[in-house]
CSV table of C-alpha atoms and ligand atoms in Angstrom, one decimal:
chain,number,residue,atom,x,y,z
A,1,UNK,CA,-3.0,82.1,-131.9
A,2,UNK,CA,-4.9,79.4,-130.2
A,3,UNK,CA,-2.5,78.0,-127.1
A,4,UNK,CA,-3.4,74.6,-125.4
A,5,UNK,CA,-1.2,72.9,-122.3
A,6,UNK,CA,-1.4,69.6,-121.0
A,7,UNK,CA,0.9,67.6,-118.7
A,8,UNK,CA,2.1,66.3,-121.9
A,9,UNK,CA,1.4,64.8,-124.9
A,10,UNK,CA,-2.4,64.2,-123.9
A,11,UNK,CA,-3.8,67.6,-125.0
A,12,UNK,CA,-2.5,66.5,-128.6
A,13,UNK,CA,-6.1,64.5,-128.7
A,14,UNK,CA,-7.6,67.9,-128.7
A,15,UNK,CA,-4.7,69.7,-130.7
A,16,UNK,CA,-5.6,67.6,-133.6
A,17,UNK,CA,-9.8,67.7,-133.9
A,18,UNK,CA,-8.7,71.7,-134.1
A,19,UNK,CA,-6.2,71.2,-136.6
A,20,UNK,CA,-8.8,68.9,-138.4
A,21,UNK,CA,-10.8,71.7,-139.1
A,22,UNK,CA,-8.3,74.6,-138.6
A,23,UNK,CA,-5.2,73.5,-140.2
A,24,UNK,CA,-4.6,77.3,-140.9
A,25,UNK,CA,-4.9,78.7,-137.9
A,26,UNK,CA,-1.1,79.1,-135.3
A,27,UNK,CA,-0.7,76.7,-132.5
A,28,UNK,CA,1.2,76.9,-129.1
A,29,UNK,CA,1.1,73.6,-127.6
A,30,UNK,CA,2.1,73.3,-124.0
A,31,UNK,CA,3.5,69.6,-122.9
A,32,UNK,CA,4.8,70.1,-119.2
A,33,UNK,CA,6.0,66.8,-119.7
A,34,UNK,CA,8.5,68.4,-116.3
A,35,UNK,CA,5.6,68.4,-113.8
A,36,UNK,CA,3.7,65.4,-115.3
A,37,UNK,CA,2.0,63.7,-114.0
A,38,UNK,CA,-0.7,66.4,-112.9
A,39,UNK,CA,-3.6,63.8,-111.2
A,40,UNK,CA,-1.9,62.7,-108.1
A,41,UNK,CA,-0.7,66.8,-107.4
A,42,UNK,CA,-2.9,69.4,-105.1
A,43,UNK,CA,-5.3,71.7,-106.7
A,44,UNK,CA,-2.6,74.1,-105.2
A,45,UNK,CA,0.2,72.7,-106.9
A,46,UNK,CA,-1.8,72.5,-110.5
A,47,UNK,CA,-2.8,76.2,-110.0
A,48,UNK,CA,0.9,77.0,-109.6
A,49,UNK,CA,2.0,75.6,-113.3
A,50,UNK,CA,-1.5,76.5,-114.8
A,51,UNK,CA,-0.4,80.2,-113.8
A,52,UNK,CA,3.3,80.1,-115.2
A,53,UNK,CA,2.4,78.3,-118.5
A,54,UNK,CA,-0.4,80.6,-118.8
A,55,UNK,CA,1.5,83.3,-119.0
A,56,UNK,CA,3.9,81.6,-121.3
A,57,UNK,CA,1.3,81.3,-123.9
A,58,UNK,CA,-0.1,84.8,-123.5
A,59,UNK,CA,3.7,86.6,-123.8
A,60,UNK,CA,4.3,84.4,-126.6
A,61,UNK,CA,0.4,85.9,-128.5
A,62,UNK,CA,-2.1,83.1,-127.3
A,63,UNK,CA,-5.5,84.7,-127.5
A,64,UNK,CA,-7.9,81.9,-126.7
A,65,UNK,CA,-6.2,79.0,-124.1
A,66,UNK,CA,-7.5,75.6,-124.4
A,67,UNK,CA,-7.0,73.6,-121.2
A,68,UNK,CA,-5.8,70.2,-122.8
A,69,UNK,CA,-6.4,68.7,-119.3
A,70,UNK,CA,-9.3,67.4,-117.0
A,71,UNK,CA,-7.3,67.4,-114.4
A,72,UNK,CA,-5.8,71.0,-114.8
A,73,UNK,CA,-9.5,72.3,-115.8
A,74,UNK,CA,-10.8,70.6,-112.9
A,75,UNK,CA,-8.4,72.4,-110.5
A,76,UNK,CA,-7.2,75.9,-112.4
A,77,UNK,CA,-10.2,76.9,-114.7
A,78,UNK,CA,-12.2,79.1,-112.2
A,79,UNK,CA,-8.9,80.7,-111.3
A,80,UNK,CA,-7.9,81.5,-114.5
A,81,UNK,CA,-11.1,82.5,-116.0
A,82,UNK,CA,-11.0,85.1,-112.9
A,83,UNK,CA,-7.3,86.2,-113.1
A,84,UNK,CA,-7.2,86.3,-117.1
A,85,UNK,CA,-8.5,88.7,-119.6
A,86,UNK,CA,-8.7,86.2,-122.2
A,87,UNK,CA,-11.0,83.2,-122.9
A,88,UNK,CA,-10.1,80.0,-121.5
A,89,UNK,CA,-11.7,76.5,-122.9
A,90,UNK,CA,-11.6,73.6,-120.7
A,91,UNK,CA,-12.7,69.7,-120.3
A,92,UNK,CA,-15.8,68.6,-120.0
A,93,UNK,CA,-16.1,64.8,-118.2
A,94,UNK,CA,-18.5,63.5,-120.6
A,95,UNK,CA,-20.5,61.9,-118.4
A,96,UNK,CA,-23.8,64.3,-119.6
A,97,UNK,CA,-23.8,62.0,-123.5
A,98,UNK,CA,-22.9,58.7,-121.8
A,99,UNK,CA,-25.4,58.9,-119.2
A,100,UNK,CA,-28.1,60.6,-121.5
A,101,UNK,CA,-27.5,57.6,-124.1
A,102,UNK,CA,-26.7,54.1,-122.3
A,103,UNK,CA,-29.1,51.2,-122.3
A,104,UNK,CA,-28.0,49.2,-119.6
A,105,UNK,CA,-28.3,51.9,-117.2
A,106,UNK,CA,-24.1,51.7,-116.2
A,107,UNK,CA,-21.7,53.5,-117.1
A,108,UNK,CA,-17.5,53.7,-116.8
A,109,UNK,CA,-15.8,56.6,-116.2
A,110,UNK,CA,-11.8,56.9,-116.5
A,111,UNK,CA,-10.0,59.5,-115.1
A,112,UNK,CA,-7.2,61.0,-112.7
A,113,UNK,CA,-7.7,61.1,-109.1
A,114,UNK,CA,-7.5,65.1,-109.1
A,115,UNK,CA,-10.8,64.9,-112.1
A,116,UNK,CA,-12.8,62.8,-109.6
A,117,UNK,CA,-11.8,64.9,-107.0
A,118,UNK,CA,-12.8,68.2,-108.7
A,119,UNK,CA,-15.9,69.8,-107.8
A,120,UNK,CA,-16.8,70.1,-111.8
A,121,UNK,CA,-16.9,66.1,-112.3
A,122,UNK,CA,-19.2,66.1,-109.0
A,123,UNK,CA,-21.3,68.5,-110.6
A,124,UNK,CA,-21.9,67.1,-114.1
A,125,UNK,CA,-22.5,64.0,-111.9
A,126,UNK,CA,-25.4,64.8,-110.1
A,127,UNK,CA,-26.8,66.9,-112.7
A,128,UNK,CA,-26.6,64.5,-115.2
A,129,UNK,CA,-25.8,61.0,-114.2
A,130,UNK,CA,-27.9,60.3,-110.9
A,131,UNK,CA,-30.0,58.1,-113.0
A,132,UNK,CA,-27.4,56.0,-113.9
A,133,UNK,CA,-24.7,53.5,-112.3
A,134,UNK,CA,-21.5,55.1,-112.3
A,135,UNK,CA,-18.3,53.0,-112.0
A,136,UNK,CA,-15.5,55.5,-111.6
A,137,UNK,CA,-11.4,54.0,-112.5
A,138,UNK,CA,-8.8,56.1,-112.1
A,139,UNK,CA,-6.2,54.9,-114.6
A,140,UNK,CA,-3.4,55.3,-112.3
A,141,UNK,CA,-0.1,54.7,-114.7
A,142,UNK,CA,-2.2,55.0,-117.8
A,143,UNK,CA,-0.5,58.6,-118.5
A,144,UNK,CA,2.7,57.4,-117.8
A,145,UNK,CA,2.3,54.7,-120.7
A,146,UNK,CA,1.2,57.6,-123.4
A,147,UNK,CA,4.3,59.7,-122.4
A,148,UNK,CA,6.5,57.1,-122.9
A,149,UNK,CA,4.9,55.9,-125.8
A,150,UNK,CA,4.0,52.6,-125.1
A,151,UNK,CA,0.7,52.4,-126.0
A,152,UNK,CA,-0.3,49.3,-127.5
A,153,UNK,CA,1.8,46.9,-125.6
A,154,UNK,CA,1.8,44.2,-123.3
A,155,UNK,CA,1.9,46.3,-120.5
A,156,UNK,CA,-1.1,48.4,-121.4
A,157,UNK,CA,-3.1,45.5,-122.0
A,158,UNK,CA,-2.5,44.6,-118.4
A,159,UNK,CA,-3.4,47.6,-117.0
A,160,UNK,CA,-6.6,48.9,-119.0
A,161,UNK,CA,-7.6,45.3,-118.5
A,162,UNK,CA,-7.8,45.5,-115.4
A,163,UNK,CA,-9.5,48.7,-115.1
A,164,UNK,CA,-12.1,47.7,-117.2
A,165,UNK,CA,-13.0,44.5,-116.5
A,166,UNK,CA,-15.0,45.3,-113.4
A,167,UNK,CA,-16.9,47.5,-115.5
A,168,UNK,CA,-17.6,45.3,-118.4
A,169,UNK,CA,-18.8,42.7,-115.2
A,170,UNK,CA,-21.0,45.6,-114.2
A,171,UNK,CA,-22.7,46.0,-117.9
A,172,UNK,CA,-21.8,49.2,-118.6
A,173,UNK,CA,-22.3,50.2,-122.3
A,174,UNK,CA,-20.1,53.3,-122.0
A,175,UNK,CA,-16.6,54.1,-120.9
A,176,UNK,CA,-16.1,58.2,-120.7
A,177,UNK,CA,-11.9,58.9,-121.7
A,178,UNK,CA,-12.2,61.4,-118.7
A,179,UNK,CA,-8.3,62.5,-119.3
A,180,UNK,CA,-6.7,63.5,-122.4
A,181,UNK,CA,-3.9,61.2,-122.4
A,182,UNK,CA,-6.5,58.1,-122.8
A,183,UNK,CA,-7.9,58.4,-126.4
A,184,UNK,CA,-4.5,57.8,-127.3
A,185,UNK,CA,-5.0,54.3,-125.8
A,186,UNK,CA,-8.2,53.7,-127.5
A,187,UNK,CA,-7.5,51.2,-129.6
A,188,UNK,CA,-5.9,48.8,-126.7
A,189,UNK,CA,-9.0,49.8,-124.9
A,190,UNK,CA,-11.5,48.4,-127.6
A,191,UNK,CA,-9.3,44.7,-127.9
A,192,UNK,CA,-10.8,44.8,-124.9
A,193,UNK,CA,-14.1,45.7,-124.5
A,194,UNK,CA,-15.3,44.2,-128.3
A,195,UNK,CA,-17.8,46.3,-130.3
A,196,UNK,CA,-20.5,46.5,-127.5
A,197,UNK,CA,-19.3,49.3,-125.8
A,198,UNK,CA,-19.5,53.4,-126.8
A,199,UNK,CA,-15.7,54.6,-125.9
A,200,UNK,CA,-16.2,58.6,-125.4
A,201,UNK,CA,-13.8,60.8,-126.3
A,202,UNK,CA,-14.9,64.4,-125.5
A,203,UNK,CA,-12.0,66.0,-127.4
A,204,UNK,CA,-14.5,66.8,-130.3
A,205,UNK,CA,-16.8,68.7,-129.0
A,206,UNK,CA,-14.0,70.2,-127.0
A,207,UNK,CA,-12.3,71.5,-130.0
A,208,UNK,CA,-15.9,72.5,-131.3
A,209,UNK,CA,-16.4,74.6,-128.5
A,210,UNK,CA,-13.0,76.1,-128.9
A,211,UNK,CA,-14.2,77.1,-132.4
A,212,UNK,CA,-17.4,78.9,-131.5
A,213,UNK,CA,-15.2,80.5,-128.8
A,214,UNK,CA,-12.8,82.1,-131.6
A,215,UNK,CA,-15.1,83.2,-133.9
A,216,UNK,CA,-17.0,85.5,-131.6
A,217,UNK,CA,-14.2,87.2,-131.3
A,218,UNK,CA,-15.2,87.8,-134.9
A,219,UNK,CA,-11.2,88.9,-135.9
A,220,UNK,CA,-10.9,90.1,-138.9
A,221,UNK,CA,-8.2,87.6,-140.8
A,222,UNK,CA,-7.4,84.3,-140.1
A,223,UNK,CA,-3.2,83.7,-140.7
A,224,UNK,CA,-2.3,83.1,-144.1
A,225,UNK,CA,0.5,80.8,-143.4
A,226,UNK,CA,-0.2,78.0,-139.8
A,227,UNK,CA,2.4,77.9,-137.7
A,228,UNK,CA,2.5,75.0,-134.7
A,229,UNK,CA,4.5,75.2,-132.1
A,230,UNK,CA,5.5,72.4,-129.4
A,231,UNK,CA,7.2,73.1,-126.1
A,232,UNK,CA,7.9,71.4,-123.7
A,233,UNK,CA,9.5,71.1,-120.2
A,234,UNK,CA,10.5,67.3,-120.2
A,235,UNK,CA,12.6,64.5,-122.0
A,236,UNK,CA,9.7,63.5,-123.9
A,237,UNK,CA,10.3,65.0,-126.9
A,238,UNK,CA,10.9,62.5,-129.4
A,239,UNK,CA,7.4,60.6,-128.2
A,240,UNK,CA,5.9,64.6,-128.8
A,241,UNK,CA,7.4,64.6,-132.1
A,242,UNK,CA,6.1,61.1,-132.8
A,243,UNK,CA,3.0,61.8,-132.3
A,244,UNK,CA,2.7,64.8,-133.6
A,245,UNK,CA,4.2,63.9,-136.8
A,246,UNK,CA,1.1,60.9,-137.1
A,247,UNK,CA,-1.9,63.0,-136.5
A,248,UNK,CA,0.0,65.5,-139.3
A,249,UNK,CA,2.6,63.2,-141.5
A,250,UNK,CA,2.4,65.7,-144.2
A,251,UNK,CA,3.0,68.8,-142.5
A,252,UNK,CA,5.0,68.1,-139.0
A,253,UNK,CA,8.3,68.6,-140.5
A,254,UNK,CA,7.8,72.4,-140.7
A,255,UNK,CA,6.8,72.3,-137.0
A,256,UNK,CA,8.8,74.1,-134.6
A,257,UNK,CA,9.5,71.9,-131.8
A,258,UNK,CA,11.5,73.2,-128.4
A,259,UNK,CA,12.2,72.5,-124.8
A,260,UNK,CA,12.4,75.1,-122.2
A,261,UNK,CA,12.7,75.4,-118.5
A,262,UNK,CA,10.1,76.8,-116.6
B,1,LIG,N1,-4.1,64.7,-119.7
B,1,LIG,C1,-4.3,64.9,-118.3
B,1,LIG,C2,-5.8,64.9,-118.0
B,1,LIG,O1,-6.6,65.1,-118.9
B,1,LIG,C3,-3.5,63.9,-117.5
B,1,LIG,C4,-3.3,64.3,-116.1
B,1,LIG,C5,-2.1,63.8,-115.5
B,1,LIG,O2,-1.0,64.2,-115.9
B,1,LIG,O3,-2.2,62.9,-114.6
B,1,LIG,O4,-6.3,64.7,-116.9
């Protein structure tokens, strides 16, 4: 059973390049919709949940955890990897494509405040960008919009507008989704910025990774029948369900959907 967690409904971005491929496979998806939203909290605080819902996942059979979550990756991964006996996938900012691939020499990055802060986004940075012009947003209230499921309205349009715009001023030819929630604002984003710009959404090559990841543990039989589970620890469940049932409108309504308190 793969397990993935998110603050919320976010990690579904990921959740559904796997179940692309691997519609077979079981799920345990992890909204802690309770504790959400995860960018403004300390790397302390974010440890804390990572740790509990980890633990979730495993009692409940997870034998690969994806973190759904920049912001969770950026501040639990290390721990995890290190307190775990099980492999643990996590976010990559794409910064490495964007900068490796722009034109004008500028790229946009959108993110959390705890993703910028995180030593892994500083990294990938230096290593990959310092050729480049990097205009860093944090989307502040861009989560809040996908949990509540308001995603293509007037209010969205405000805010991504104004996140943007400075970038599209600066000529960037790029803009790096660097937080789950966001590719599930994509389409506002591209009204937007027109046809010019690359949108990155590293859930892909997330989910690829995830995939390499389970088949070197080379198990011997893949689950006849999928099973997906959704849990999660907030009121959001009808925007989980929602969303859910588009990426999967034939299959959702054998999903098992709960919410639990922890
Ligand atoms: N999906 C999370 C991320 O990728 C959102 C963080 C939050 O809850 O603020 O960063």
């Amino acid at each position: 059973m793969i397990g993935l967690f998110d603050s919320g409904v976010g990690g579904l971005s990921v959740w559904r390049e796997l179940y692309k491929v691997l519609p077979q496979e079981k799920y345990l998806y992890f909204s802690d919709a309770g504790h959400c939203p995860y960018g403004p909290k300390s790397k302390e605080e974010i440890i804390l949940r990572a740790k509990t819902i980890t633990e979730y996942l495993i009692g409940n059979g997870a034998e690969i955890i994806v973190v759904a979550c920049n912001t969770a990756t950026a501040a639990s991964i290390e721990y995890l990897r290190g307190n775990y006996n099980i492999p643990f996938v996590g976010m990559e900012p794409a910064v490495k494509p964007a900068a490796i691939n722009t034109r004008t020499g500028a790229i946009g990055v959108l993110a959390t405040k705890g993703t910028f802060k995180g030593e892994l986004y500083l990294r990938t940075l230096h290593k990959f960008a310092s050729n480049a012009k990097v205009l860093e947003q944090v989307g502040e209230g861009l989560v809040e919009l996908v949990e509540n499921g308001e995603v293509e309205t007037p209010k969205a349009k405000e805010l991504i507008g104004r996140y943007v715009r400075p970038m599209l001023e600066a000529n960037v030819d790029h803009i790096v989704l660097g937080c789950t929630h966001y590719p599930f604002l994509e389409k506002t984003i591209r009204e937007i910025v027109g046809d010019g710009v690359e949108i990155v959404n590293p859930a892909p090559a997330i989910a690829r990774r995830a995939l390499q990841v389970l088949q070197e543990r080379k198990r011997s039989s893949v689950q006849e029948f999928g099973q997906n589970t959704f849990v999660t620890t907030g009121d959001n469940m009808e925007v989980l369900e929602a969303m859910v049932g588009e990426i999967a409108p034939d299959d959702y309504k054998g999903f098992v959907f709960r919410k639990i308190e922890i």
